[in-house]
Each structure stands twice: as C-alpha cells, then as structure tokens.
Amino acid sequence: MTTIDVSSLLSQMRRISSQADLPPANPIGEISPATKESFGNLLKQSIEGVAKTQEKAGQLAAGFERGDPGVDLAQVMIQGQKADLSFRAMTEVRNKMVDAYKEIMNMSL
C-alpha cells in the first residue's frame, strides 16, 4: 500500500486549479439564483411535463388510429413508453414524499 503525501497533493491541486483559471466555487452559505425557485413550482412544472407527455402520446395514438400518414407505429410506441416511464417516475416521487411526510409526522417533539 502506498502512502500519500497530503501537502504535495494539495500543492499539485492548487497548481492545476491555477492553470485551469477557473472561477472560485461558491462559498458555503451563498445561495445561487437557481436554488431560489420554490419546491412547489418545481413540482408543478414536473407534473405539467408528465401531463404534456401523456397528452402527446394520446394524440399520436389517435392520429395512428385515424390513419394519419405522418404518424407511424414506432412514434406511437416510443411516445407511449415515454409517457409511461414519466408517469411511473412521478408516482415513485409521490410515494417517497408520502413516506417522508409520514416519517416526519411520526417524529416526537
């Protein structure tokens, strides 16, 4: 097993970062603008995304059933699978949130 000289490793890391000329990382406690979005808005947007995916799958299926020349079976199947996968993911997120809520409610104060 080899030993690592921490000071030489740190100096190498500093030298490489200075050569890369990268901006310093955000200090701990500083909030970037991207994290200021509320959780409720994020959840609403994801649910709307799932609904749009399902709507698009329904429209493609209806177009295929009508015999639309621009819609083929592969498109319908792929969009249907995307809608199914996004709905399953949303359901799993919901289940995890319900479990977390139940766990918080069972905590003693």
PDB file of C-alpha atoms in Angstrom, residues 38-74:
ATOM      1  CA  SER A  38     -39.730  27.143  -4.710  1.00  0.00           C
ATOM      2  CA  PHE A  39     -40.266  23.421  -4.387  1.00  0.00           C
ATOM      3  CA  GLY A  40     -43.957  23.844  -5.158  1.00  0.00           C
ATOM      4  CA  ASN A  41     -43.212  25.456  -8.522  1.00  0.00           C
ATOM      5  CA  LEU A  42     -40.729  22.735  -9.382  1.00  0.00           C
ATOM      6  CA  LEU A  43     -43.238  20.036  -8.509  1.00  0.00           C
ATOM      7  CA  LYS A  44     -45.979  21.768 -10.514  1.00  0.00           C
ATOM      8  CA  GLN A  45     -43.719  22.037 -13.571  1.00  0.00           C
ATOM      9  CA  SER A  46     -42.801  18.365 -13.407  1.00  0.00           C
ATOM     10  CA  ILE A  47     -46.455  17.306 -13.119  1.00  0.00           C
ATOM     11  CA  GLU A  48     -47.333  19.523 -16.089  1.00  0.00           C
ATOM     12  CA  GLY A  49     -44.477  17.922 -18.037  1.00  0.00           C
ATOM     13  CA  VAL A  50     -45.850  14.452 -17.345  1.00  0.00           C
ATOM     14  CA  ALA A  51     -49.336  15.580 -18.390  1.00  0.00           C
ATOM     15  CA  LYS A  52     -47.985  17.025 -21.659  1.00  0.00           C
ATOM     16  CA  THR A  53     -46.101  13.808 -22.377  1.00  0.00           C
ATOM     17  CA  GLN A  54     -49.255  11.761 -21.841  1.00  0.00           C
ATOM     18  CA  GLU A  55     -51.302  14.152 -23.959  1.00  0.00           C
ATOM     19  CA  LYS A  56     -48.789  13.912 -26.802  1.00  0.00           C
ATOM     20  CA  ALA A  57     -48.865  10.104 -26.588  1.00  0.00           C
ATOM     21  CA  GLY A  58     -52.661  10.184 -26.770  1.00  0.00           C
ATOM     22  CA  GLN A  59     -52.624  12.494 -29.776  1.00  0.00           C
ATOM     23  CA  LEU A  60     -50.139  10.298 -31.621  1.00  0.00           C
ATOM     24  CA  ALA A  61     -52.174   7.175 -30.850  1.00  0.00           C
ATOM     25  CA  ALA A  62     -55.344   8.870 -32.081  1.00  0.00           C
ATOM     26  CA  GLY A  63     -53.554  10.015 -35.226  1.00  0.00           C
ATOM     27  CA  PHE A  64     -52.315   6.494 -35.886  1.00  0.00           C
ATOM     28  CA  GLU A  65     -55.815   5.090 -35.366  1.00  0.00           C
ATOM     29  CA  ARG A  66     -57.214   7.614 -37.867  1.00  0.00           C
ATOM     30  CA  GLY A  67     -54.578   6.552 -40.384  1.00  0.00           C
ATOM     31  CA  ASP A  68     -52.608   9.796 -40.406  1.00  0.00           C
ATOM     32  CA  PRO A  69     -49.785   9.382 -42.951  1.00  0.00           C
ATOM     33  CA  GLY A  70     -47.344  11.365 -40.784  1.00  0.00           C
ATOM     34  CA  VAL A  71     -47.686   9.072 -37.771  1.00  0.00           C
ATOM     35  CA  ASP A  72     -46.086   5.652 -37.732  1.00  0.00           C
ATOM     36  CA  LEU A  73     -46.332   2.893 -35.175  1.00  0.00           C
ATOM     37  CA  ALA A  74     -42.763   3.383 -33.914  1.00  0.00           C
TER      38      ALA A  74
END
